[in-house]
Amino acid sequence: MPVSILKQREYLIASIQSALTDTEVLELRDALLAEVAKHRARGVIVDVAALDVIDSFVSRSLSTVARTNRLRGAKTVVVGIRPDVAVAMSQFGLRLDAVHTALDLEAGLELLDS
Amino acid sequence: MHIASDADTVVARQKGREAALLIGLSRTEATFVATAISEIARNITIHAGHGEVVIREVTEDGRRGMVVVARDEGPGIRDVAAVLRQEYSSDAGLGIGLWGARRLMDEIEVSSAPGMGTTVTMKKWRGIDEVGLLLHE
């Protein structure tokens, strides 16, 4: 899975490195849920700047992570959605239920700290 | 392009983006096309197992654009109109891909019947994309 997951303070930061297959998206979802529990993380940042497509499958998987984390008291912030990807998601009508968003990693950390 | 796995889907949407840019669509339009291809190629692998996606340039009435044809010999769709009509739901499963493709592309035609497989033909015309212009040009 081309994703690195790092722990920084009480947060997890997942950086996606390249396009993901659906199988890899599911691996990322499961890894994030497991790591949040293991590290008792209070927040998760998922950097999606490397994704040139965010479709219904990716959106649903991110929402699943966010809803599950929320039940466990952790916030999920998606950062780095490309401008063209944001326009496509909006046109599609995709919703990221329970997901917080921020422009970039720095803004995502600020959001978690606030 | 033969579509039989989720890795094929990634390749198909990348090729679709490249083709869209070559034909002269904006970067945002190319992302629309890539996202629509991702959805319909996934429908092929999930519901039919395998199939194909063909991408070509099209000129019609002086307009230039691209056409994407996705074909499979899977179980087919009983009520295409109902699938295209439905409201968005994150649990929509089957319908969400076609529904999204319809919103992202300029034209979509779905030919299907139970047991007869499914052929989705969708077009995107080169045009002035105001949001794309704002963002990239």
XYZ file of N, CA and C in Angstrom:
753
model
N 0.851 -1.195 0.000
C 0.000 0.000 0.000
C 0.889 1.250 0.000
N 0.778 2.091 -1.019
C 1.652 3.271 -1.096
C 1.191 4.403 -0.175
N 1.161 4.115 1.117
C 0.725 5.102 2.111
C 1.646 4.993 3.317
N 2.131 6.132 3.822
C 2.897 6.087 5.064
C 2.014 6.620 6.187
N 2.056 5.950 7.330
C 1.278 6.411 8.483
C 2.250 6.705 9.624
N 2.300 7.967 10.018
C 3.224 8.392 11.073
C 2.444 8.873 12.279
N 3.061 8.746 13.453
C 2.436 9.271 14.665
C 3.131 10.568 15.040
N 2.333 11.591 15.273
C 2.894 12.868 15.721
C 2.040 13.349 16.885
N 2.650 13.481 18.051
C 1.902 13.748 19.289
C 0.748 12.756 19.399
N -0.483 13.252 19.662
C -1.585 12.286 19.804
C -2.352 12.118 18.487
N -1.681 12.458 17.381
C -2.323 12.366 16.068
C -1.622 11.349 15.175
N -2.391 10.843 14.202
C -1.809 10.012 13.156
C -1.872 10.791 11.852
N -0.818 10.701 11.067
C -0.790 11.387 9.776
C -0.544 10.347 8.689
N -1.541 10.175 7.830
C -1.420 9.226 6.723
C -1.183 10.007 5.442
N -0.072 9.728 4.784
C 0.239 10.410 3.520
C 0.146 9.405 2.388
N -0.788 9.652 1.493
C -0.938 8.783 0.327
C 0.090 9.220 -0.714
N 0.848 8.225 -1.235
C 1.980 8.566 -2.109
C 1.630 8.537 -3.591
N 0.630 7.743 -3.961
C 0.300 7.626 -5.390
C -1.140 7.147 -5.522
N -1.596 6.988 -6.757
C -2.961 6.485 -6.986
C -3.151 5.156 -6.262
N -4.362 4.935 -5.742
C -4.655 3.702 -5.011
C -5.693 2.871 -5.754
N -5.487 1.560 -5.759
C -6.548 0.665 -6.230
C -7.595 0.560 -5.127
N -8.773 0.031 -5.461
C -9.820 -0.142 -4.437
C -9.317 -1.032 -3.304
N -8.567 -2.068 -3.648
C -8.021 -2.965 -2.625
C -7.135 -2.188 -1.655
N -6.319 -1.304 -2.204
C -5.428 -0.498 -1.356
C -6.211 0.510 -0.525
N -7.311 1.030 -1.069
C -8.160 1.947 -0.307
C -8.728 1.224 0.923
N -9.152 -0.027 0.724
C -9.679 -0.807 1.853
C -8.582 -1.114 2.864
N -7.365 -1.393 2.377
C -6.236 -1.633 3.287
C -5.949 -0.384 4.116
N -6.014 0.771 3.446
C -5.781 2.034 4.162
C -6.858 2.251 5.224
N -8.115 2.021 4.838
C -9.226 2.178 5.790
C -8.992 1.302 7.034
N -8.678 0.035 6.808
C -8.507 -0.896 7.919
C -7.279 -0.547 8.751
N -6.199 -0.116 8.071
C -4.975 0.255 8.787
C -5.234 1.471 9.678
N -5.977 2.449 9.148
C -6.253 3.656 9.936
C -7.075 3.321 11.171
N -8.106 2.484 10.991
C -8.949 2.120 12.132
C -8.131 1.374 13.183
N -7.254 0.476 12.743
C -6.436 -0.305 13.686
C -5.429 0.585 14.402
N -4.781 1.493 13.651
C -3.729 2.343 14.230
C -4.310 3.346 15.233
N -5.504 3.866 14.935
C -6.132 4.810 15.863
C -6.370 4.125 17.204
N -6.854 2.883 17.152
C -7.110 2.137 18.386
C -5.796 1.850 19.115
N -4.818 1.401 18.356
C -3.536 0.997 18.944
C -2.840 2.176 19.634
N -2.845 3.344 18.988
C -2.107 4.499 19.518
C -2.997 5.420 20.346
N -4.270 5.055 20.521
C -5.215 5.910 21.237
C -5.159 7.332 20.681
N -5.120 7.424 19.355
C -4.983 8.733 18.704
C -6.248 9.557 18.882
N -6.088 10.883 18.999
C -7.239 11.783 19.154
C -7.616 12.429 17.843
N -6.753 12.224 16.851
C -7.056 12.789 15.537
C -6.277 12.076 14.446
N -6.844 12.077 13.252
C -6.187 11.464 12.100
C -6.222 12.454 10.943
N -5.073 12.638 10.318
C -5.028 13.470 9.118
C -4.719 12.555 7.934
N -5.523 12.657 6.893
C -5.266 11.883 5.680
C -4.938 12.868 4.561
N -3.701 12.805 4.077
C -3.270 13.715 3.013
C -3.523 13.050 1.662
N -4.460 13.623 0.899
C -4.879 13.026 -0.369
C -4.368 13.807 -1.586
N -3.350 14.650 -1.372
C -2.859 15.484 -2.473
C -2.358 14.653 -3.660
N -1.964 13.406 -3.400
C -1.462 12.559 -4.490
C -2.586 11.908 -5.295
N -3.829 12.048 -4.828
C -4.939 11.405 -5.548
C -5.466 12.323 -6.646
N -5.403 11.851 -7.908
C -5.937 12.674 -9.000
C -7.394 12.330 -9.302
N -7.923 11.332 -8.576
C -9.351 11.014 -8.657
C -9.841 10.663 -7.248
N -10.920 11.307 -6.810
C -11.611 10.857 -5.592
C -13.035 10.537 -6.022
N -13.330 9.243 -6.078
C -14.632 8.805 -6.586
C -15.507 8.324 -5.433
N -16.607 7.663 -5.762
C -17.559 7.268 -4.712
C -16.940 6.268 -3.738
N -16.056 5.423 -4.245
C -15.468 4.392 -3.383
C -14.527 5.002 -2.343
N -13.682 5.920 -2.792
C -12.753 6.591 -1.871
C -13.542 7.431 -0.866
N -14.561 8.143 -1.360
C -15.367 8.989 -0.472
C -16.035 8.155 0.609
N -16.623 7.020 0.194
C -17.316 6.167 1.154
C -16.340 5.613 2.191
N -15.150 5.242 1.736
C -14.156 4.669 2.661
C -13.679 5.714 3.667
N -13.448 6.943 3.193
C -13.021 8.007 4.113
C -14.125 8.311 5.123
N -15.379 8.300 4.664
C -16.494 8.553 5.572
C -16.623 7.455 6.617
N -16.376 6.221 6.201
C -16.434 5.100 7.155
C -15.387 5.288 8.249
N -14.169 5.658 7.835
C -13.097 5.906 8.804
C -13.520 7.025 9.758
N -14.057 8.110 9.198
C -14.400 9.274 10.019
C -15.531 8.963 10.997
N -16.547 8.241 10.510
C -17.678 7.917 11.394
C -17.240 6.987 12.526
N -16.407 6.010 12.177
C -15.934 5.065 13.191
C -15.052 5.780 14.211
N -14.131 6.612 13.708
C -13.250 7.351 14.611
C -14.049 8.264 15.534
N -15.086 8.884 14.982
C -15.881 9.823 15.775
C -16.521 9.108 16.962
N -16.961 7.875 16.730
C -17.560 7.103 17.820
C -16.533 6.791 18.902
N -15.266 6.832 18.520
C -14.198 6.540 19.471
C -13.515 7.821 19.956
N -14.097 8.965 19.630
C -13.580 10.224 20.139
C -12.404 10.796 19.373
N -12.208 10.345 18.139
C -11.107 10.890 17.338
C -11.669 11.606 16.111
N -11.022 12.731 15.767
C -11.433 13.493 14.596
C -10.658 13.024 13.369
N -11.289 13.069 12.212
C -10.621 12.721 10.954
C -10.621 13.947 10.053
N -9.429 14.343 9.617
C -9.297 15.515 8.752
C -8.657 15.087 7.438
N -9.346 15.353 6.339
C -8.776 15.090 5.023
C -8.169 16.396 4.524
N -6.909 16.343 4.140
C -6.237 17.562 3.657
C -5.690 17.335 2.247
N -5.563 18.437 1.507
C -4.865 18.388 0.221
C -5.712 17.979 -0.967
N -7.045 18.073 -0.854
C -7.876 17.759 -2.029
C -7.522 18.755 -3.142
N -7.129 18.224 -4.309
C -6.750 19.112 -5.422
C -7.948 19.912 -5.899
N -7.698 21.136 -6.424
C -8.814 21.979 -6.876
C -9.706 21.285 -7.905
N -9.097 20.638 -8.905
C -9.918 19.991 -9.940
C -10.679 18.800 -9.371
N -10.082 18.121 -8.409
C -10.750 16.982 -7.766
C -11.942 17.487 -6.938
N -11.751 18.630 -6.269
C -12.846 19.208 -5.478
C -14.020 19.583 -6.378
N -13.718 20.141 -7.551
C -14.788 20.513 -8.485
C -15.528 19.267 -8.962
N -14.771 18.209 -9.273
C -15.391 16.960 -9.743
C -16.260 16.334 -8.646
N -15.769 16.351 -7.400
C -16.553 15.784 -6.288
C -17.847 16.556 -6.103
N -17.752 17.879 -6.240
C -18.923 18.726 -6.076
C -19.935 18.453 -7.194
N -19.451 18.353 -8.440
C -20.331 18.071 -9.573
C -21.001 16.698 -9.419
N -20.235 15.736 -8.952
C -20.716 14.369 -8.716
C -21.782 14.375 -7.611
N -21.572 15.241 -6.623
C -22.466 15.251 -5.472
C -21.957 14.382 -4.337
N -20.662 14.093 -4.357
C -20.083 13.244 -3.303
C -19.994 14.023 -2.000
N -20.360 13.360 -0.918
C -20.292 13.995 0.397
C -19.327 13.208 1.267
N -18.521 13.909 2.011
C -17.614 13.242 2.941
C -18.227 13.334 4.332
N -19.173 12.444 4.609
C -19.880 12.481 5.890
C -18.907 12.324 7.058
N -19.048 13.184 8.059
C -18.280 13.126 9.313
C -16.814 13.531 9.151
N -16.408 13.808 7.907
C -15.008 14.150 7.646
C -14.818 15.662 7.774
N -13.767 16.066 8.489
C -13.352 17.473 8.485
C -12.378 17.641 7.332
N -12.317 18.838 6.765
C -11.347 19.070 5.696
C -10.536 20.323 6.004
N -9.311 20.334 5.498
C -8.462 21.510 5.620
C -7.589 21.566 4.376
N -7.071 22.770 4.115
C -6.338 22.972 2.864
C -5.091 22.099 2.785
N -4.297 22.108 3.855
C -3.056 21.339 3.818
C -2.747 20.792 5.215
N -1.615 20.136 5.326
C -1.239 19.480 6.578
C -1.205 20.456 7.754
N -0.600 21.614 7.511
C -0.482 22.626 8.563
C -1.875 23.052 9.053
N -2.763 23.321 8.109
C -4.127 23.727 8.480
C -4.857 22.568 9.172
N -4.552 21.348 8.765
C -5.169 20.178 9.393
C -4.754 20.032 10.839
N -3.477 20.271 11.124
C -2.976 20.192 12.502
C -3.590 21.293 13.358
N -3.722 22.494 12.764
C -4.357 23.603 13.487
C -5.784 23.245 13.860
N -6.478 22.617 12.908
C -7.873 22.242 13.146
C -7.973 21.239 14.298
N -7.051 20.276 14.321
C -7.081 19.277 15.392
C -6.732 19.903 16.736
N -5.821 20.883 16.725
C -5.397 21.529 17.970
C -6.497 22.420 18.549
N -7.384 22.905 17.674
C -8.372 23.898 18.120
C -9.516 23.256 18.908
N -9.195 -1.290 -23.867
C -8.514 -1.754 -22.669
C -9.348 -2.830 -21.987
N -8.694 -3.919 -21.649
C -9.387 -4.981 -20.939
C -9.482 -4.594 -19.450
N -10.648 -4.781 -18.880
C -10.866 -4.432 -17.469
C -11.245 -5.708 -16.719
N -10.369 -6.145 -15.834
C -10.675 -7.358 -15.061
C -10.294 -7.226 -13.583
N -9.683 -6.090 -13.213
C -9.272 -5.930 -11.818
C -9.273 -4.450 -11.447
N -9.125 -4.188 -10.157
C -9.105 -2.785 -9.741
C -7.837 -2.071 -10.215
N -6.781 -2.843 -10.496
C -5.576 -2.223 -11.053
C -5.845 -1.767 -12.497
N -6.639 -2.552 -13.247
C -7.009 -2.143 -14.612
C -7.812 -0.845 -14.583
N -8.644 -0.696 -13.553
C -9.454 0.517 -13.417
C -8.566 1.753 -13.251
N -7.511 1.608 -12.452
C -6.591 2.730 -12.243
C -5.922 3.109 -13.568
N -5.495 2.091 -14.340
C -4.852 2.350 -15.634
C -5.847 3.022 -16.582
N -7.090 2.518 -16.613
C -8.102 3.053 -17.536
C -8.378 4.526 -17.245
N -8.479 4.889 -15.967
C -8.792 6.294 -15.678
C -7.586 7.193 -15.961
N -6.367 6.653 -15.790
C -5.182 7.443 -16.128
C -5.094 7.666 -17.637
N -5.378 6.598 -18.420
C -5.380 6.727 -19.897
C -6.470 7.703 -20.330
N -7.604 7.629 -19.658
C -8.710 8.523 -19.986
C -8.341 9.977 -19.754
N -7.650 10.236 -18.660
C -7.200 11.604 -18.372
C -6.226 12.083 -19.450
N -5.251 11.229 -19.790
C -4.262 11.599 -20.822
C -4.951 11.909 -22.148
N -5.901 11.039 -22.535
C -6.615 11.234 -23.804
C -7.392 12.542 -23.776
N -8.054 12.831 -22.654
C -8.848 14.053 -22.537
C -7.974 15.289 -22.719
N -6.790 15.277 -22.115
C -5.886 16.428 -22.215
C -5.367 16.570 -23.638
N -5.063 15.422 -24.293
C -4.584 15.459 -25.681
C -5.640 16.046 -26.609
N -6.905 15.709 -26.354
C -7.998 16.177 -27.207
C -8.261 17.663 -26.958
N -7.783 18.180 -25.835
C -7.901 19.605 -25.578
C -8.904 19.965 -24.494
N -9.366 18.960 -23.750
C -10.233 19.273 -22.614
C -9.387 19.912 -21.511
N -10.043 20.704 -20.660
C -9.322 21.357 -19.567
C -8.923 20.314 -18.527
N -8.064 20.709 -17.609
C -7.626 19.785 -16.564
C -8.817 19.340 -15.705
N -9.719 20.281 -15.426
C -10.889 19.918 -14.625
C -11.786 18.948 -15.389
N -12.000 19.216 -16.685
C -12.818 18.301 -17.497
C -12.168 16.913 -17.547
N -10.832 16.897 -17.658
C -10.117 15.619 -17.691
C -10.328 14.850 -16.375
N -10.390 15.577 -15.269
C -10.643 14.932 -13.973
C -12.079 14.397 -13.913
N -13.031 15.133 -14.505
C -14.418 14.639 -14.594
C -14.426 13.294 -15.333
N -13.731 13.272 -16.490
C -13.705 12.062 -17.319
C -13.048 10.912 -16.555
N -11.917 11.176 -15.913
C -11.197 10.128 -15.173
C -12.069 9.568 -14.048
N -12.820 10.447 -13.385
C -13.684 10.004 -12.280
C -14.839 9.149 -12.813
N -15.417 9.578 -13.938
C -16.514 8.794 -14.535
C -16.013 7.415 -14.974
N -14.819 7.363 -15.562
C -14.253 6.074 -15.988
C -14.016 5.178 -14.773
N -13.528 5.766 -13.689
C -13.285 4.996 -12.475
C -14.578 4.308 -12.018
N -15.688 5.044 -12.064
C -16.978 4.495 -11.619
C -17.477 3.372 -12.534
N -17.423 3.597 -13.845
C -18.024 2.573 -14.721
C -17.113 1.359 -14.855
N -15.789 1.569 -14.738
C -14.878 0.413 -14.776
C -15.067 -0.434 -13.516
N -15.324 0.228 -12.382
C -15.597 -0.524 -11.154
C -16.888 -1.335 -11.301
N -17.899 -0.734 -11.904
C -19.144 -1.485 -12.136
C -18.862 -2.759 -12.933
N -17.954 -2.669 -13.917
C -17.614 -3.856 -14.723
C -17.001 -4.945 -13.845
N -15.982 -4.583 -13.051
C -15.294 -5.633 -12.278
C -16.202 -6.206 -11.192
N -17.048 -5.364 -10.594
C -17.908 -5.853 -9.507
C -19.071 -6.703 -10.052
N -19.717 -6.226 -11.103
C -20.962 -6.875 -11.521
C -20.794 -7.871 -12.660
N -19.754 -7.682 -13.476
C -19.593 -8.585 -14.630
C -18.299 -9.398 -14.548
N -17.370 -8.990 -13.665
C -16.094 -9.698 -13.580
C -15.065 -9.106 -14.528
N -15.420 -9.011 -15.794
C -14.499 -8.393 -16.746
C -15.278 -7.773 -17.906
N -14.573 -6.947 -18.648
C -15.187 -6.260 -19.787
C -14.135 -5.384 -20.433
N -14.576 -4.358 -21.152
C -13.580 -3.487 -21.773
C -14.025 -2.033 -21.761
N -13.022 -1.164 -21.808
C -13.258 0.269 -21.926
C -12.495 0.755 -23.150
N -13.204 1.414 -24.058
C -12.590 1.957 -25.265
C -12.744 3.480 -25.240
N -11.644 4.173 -25.516
C -11.648 5.638 -25.495
C -11.263 6.133 -26.874
N -12.038 7.036 -27.440
C -11.599 7.630 -28.704
C -12.075 9.073 -28.830
N -11.451 9.740 -29.790
C -11.809 11.122 -30.057
C -13.051 11.129 -30.952
N -13.860 12.149 -30.825
C -15.054 12.223 -31.651
C -15.268 13.669 -32.098
N -15.662 13.820 -33.361
C -16.022 15.144 -33.878
C -17.435 15.046 -34.417
N -18.289 15.977 -33.995
C -19.694 15.912 -34.370
C -20.210 17.331 -34.481
N -20.799 17.678 -35.619
C -21.344 19.031 -35.807
C -20.308 20.105 -35.459
N -19.060 19.861 -35.845
C -18.018 20.841 -35.591
C -17.500 20.863 -34.164
N -18.089 20.020 -33.311
C -17.617 19.957 -31.926
C -16.591 18.836 -31.795
N -15.616 19.070 -30.922
C -14.619 18.047 -30.696
C -14.740 17.562 -29.256
N -14.558 16.291 -29.080
C -14.657 15.767 -27.729
C -14.176 14.339 -27.668
N -14.531 13.664 -26.604
C -14.126 12.265 -26.487
C -15.313 11.398 -26.117
N -15.220 10.148 -26.560
C -16.260 9.193 -26.231
C -15.606 8.026 -25.498
N -16.266 7.593 -24.448
C -15.804 6.439 -23.675
C -16.896 5.376 -23.764
N -16.524 4.199 -24.219
C -17.493 3.091 -24.281
C -17.033 2.004 -23.310
N -17.897 1.618 -22.394
C -17.604 0.545 -21.434
C -18.594 -0.581 -21.683
N -18.052 -1.756 -21.926
C -18.902 -2.867 -22.347
C -18.615 -4.095 -21.492
N -19.677 -4.796 -21.079
C -19.463 -6.081 -20.406
C -20.572 -7.045 -20.779
N -20.350 -8.285 -20.436
C -21.368 -9.311 -20.714
C -21.900 -9.875 -19.401
N -22.042 -8.981 -18.436
C -22.510 -9.371 -17.112
C -24.019 -9.515 -17.051
N -24.583 -9.512 -15.834
C -26.008 -9.781 -15.646
C -26.936 -8.700 -16.201
N -26.398 -7.507 -16.477
C -27.256 -6.451 -17.026
C -28.060 -5.740 -15.949
N -28.772 -4.703 -16.386
C -29.554 -3.873 -15.456
C -31.021 -3.965 -15.876
N -31.880 -4.235 -14.903
C -33.305 -4.412 -15.223
C -33.956 -3.084 -15.589
N -33.702 -2.062 -14.776
C -34.378 -0.782 -14.996
C -33.352 0.353 -15.003
N -32.797 0.607 -16.192
C -31.746 1.624 -16.329
C -32.248 2.993 -15.897
N -33.460 3.325 -16.296
C -34.002 4.660 -15.978
C -34.058 4.875 -14.465
N -34.450 3.841 -13.740
C -34.549 3.965 -12.284
C -33.176 4.182 -11.657
N -32.166 3.495 -12.211
C -30.803 3.635 -11.684
C -30.308 5.069 -11.905
N -30.574 5.614 -13.071
C -30.100 6.963 -13.382
C -30.891 8.036 -12.633
N -32.093 7.697 -12.197
C -32.980 8.656 -11.559
C -32.726 8.805 -10.073
N -32.148 7.764 -9.474
C -32.137 7.712 -8.018
C -31.360 8.862 -7.365
N -31.717 9.120 -6.123
C -31.030 10.139 -5.344
C -29.729 9.569 -4.809
N -28.787 10.472 -4.547
C -27.505 10.009 -4.029
C -27.653 9.428 -2.627
N -27.003 8.310 -2.428
C -26.886 7.743 -1.096
C -25.540 7.068 -1.039
N -24.846 7.217 0.089
C -23.514 6.620 0.170
C -23.615 5.097 0.138
N -24.816 4.566 0.356
C -24.984 3.108 0.324
C -25.568 2.639 -1.001
N -25.620 3.543 -1.970
C -26.342 3.224 -3.202
C -25.742 2.056 -3.982
N -24.454 1.772 -3.765
C -23.845 0.621 -4.429
C -23.884 0.726 -5.933
N -24.571 -0.195 -6.574
C -24.625 -0.301 -8.031
C -24.906 1.026 -8.732
N -25.924 1.725 -8.250
C -26.392 2.876 -8.993
C -25.471 4.078 -8.948
N -24.707 4.206 -7.880
C -23.975 5.451 -7.668
C -22.981 5.749 -8.786
N -22.361 4.710 -9.341
C -21.368 4.915 -10.398
C -21.981 5.517 -11.643
N -23.073 4.923 -12.105
C -23.744 5.425 -13.310
C -24.307 6.811 -13.057
N -24.861 6.980 -11.895
C -25.456 8.258 -11.518
C -24.401 9.356 -11.557
N -23.229 9.071 -10.972
C -22.145 10.053 -10.961
C -21.627 10.325 -12.361
N -21.476 9.252 -13.153
C -20.967 9.414 -14.524
C -21.900 10.328 -15.312
N -23.195 10.190 -15.072
C -24.153 11.029 -15.790
C -23.963 12.501 -15.444
N -23.636 12.769 -14.184
C -23.458 14.169 -13.785
C -22.123 14.738 -14.252
N -21.122 13.862 -14.416
C -19.783 14.337 -14.768
C -19.594 14.487 -16.275
N -20.308 13.666 -17.054
C -20.142 13.686 -18.500
C -21.256 14.530 -19.129
N -21.072 14.906 -20.418
C -22.092 15.713 -21.082
C -23.242 14.852 -21.588
N -22.926 13.635 -22.025
C -23.967 12.738 -22.543
C -23.679 11.331 -22.045
N -24.728 10.592 -21.749
C -24.535 9.196 -21.369
C -25.699 8.375 -21.899
N -25.354 7.218 -22.427
C -26.378 6.326 -22.943
C -26.076 4.944 -22.377
N -27.071 4.326 -21.791
C -26.864 3.009 -21.190
C -27.761 2.011 -21.904
N -27.142 1.000 -22.460
C -27.904 -0.029 -23.145
C -27.722 -1.333 -22.380
N -28.808 -1.843 -21.825
C -28.693 -3.023 -20.971
C -30.041 -3.711 -20.806
N -29.978 -4.993 -20.563
C -31.175 -5.760 -20.217
C -30.704 -6.975 -19.434
N -31.558 -7.536 -18.580
C -31.142 -8.703 -17.800
C -30.594 -9.798 -18.709
N -29.384 -10.268 -18.383
C -28.767 -11.352 -19.149
C -28.098 -10.914 -20.435
N -28.192 -9.621 -20.756
C -27.675 -9.147 -22.039
C -26.409 -8.297 -21.897
N -25.874 -8.192 -20.687
C -24.707 -7.353 -20.508
C -25.088 -5.882 -20.496
N -24.066 -5.042 -20.360
C -24.300 -3.596 -20.281
C -23.287 -2.859 -21.147
N -23.757 -1.888 -21.896
C -22.854 -1.000 -22.631
C -23.174 0.432 -22.238
N -22.155 1.112 -21.728
C -22.308 2.517 -21.354
C -21.488 3.345 -22.339
N -22.141 4.278 -23.008
C -21.445 5.166 -23.950
C -21.564 6.581 -23.413
N -20.422 7.208 -23.139
C -20.513 8.551 -22.586
C -19.562 9.495 -23.295
N -20.016 10.743 -23.426
C -19.248 11.743 -24.178
C -18.970 12.973 -23.325
N -17.833 13.564 -23.616
C -17.495 14.857 -22.996
C -16.989 15.748 -24.110
N -17.616 16.891 -24.274
C -17.229 17.826 -25.320
C -16.249 18.850 -24.801
N -15.358 19.259 -25.715
C -14.425 20.313 -25.354
C -15.216 21.613 -25.271
N -15.088 22.318 -24.192
C -15.888 23.529 -24.062
C -15.252 24.490 -23.093
N -15.944 25.577 -22.867
C -15.438 26.531 -21.899
C -15.925 26.089 -20.524
N -14.971 25.762 -19.707
C -15.290 25.312 -18.357
C -14.889 26.436 -17.419
N -15.882 27.193 -16.974
C -15.565 28.420 -16.239
C -14.807 28.150 -14.949
N -15.214 27.112 -14.240
C -14.525 26.820 -12.978
C -13.090 26.416 -13.287
N -12.929 25.596 -14.343
C -11.590 25.163 -14.734
C -10.714 26.345 -15.114
N -11.311 27.288 -15.826
C -10.538 28.468 -16.229
C -10.077 29.245 -15.007
N -10.987 29.388 -14.047
C -10.641 30.117 -12.837
C -9.471 29.458 -12.116
N -9.502 28.127 -12.104
C -8.519 27.418 -11.303
C -7.161 27.294 -11.985
N -7.172 27.133 -13.290
C -5.920 26.677 -13.918
C -5.384 27.538 -15.041
N -6.200 28.449 -15.591
C -5.714 29.063 -16.827
C -5.552 30.566 -16.721
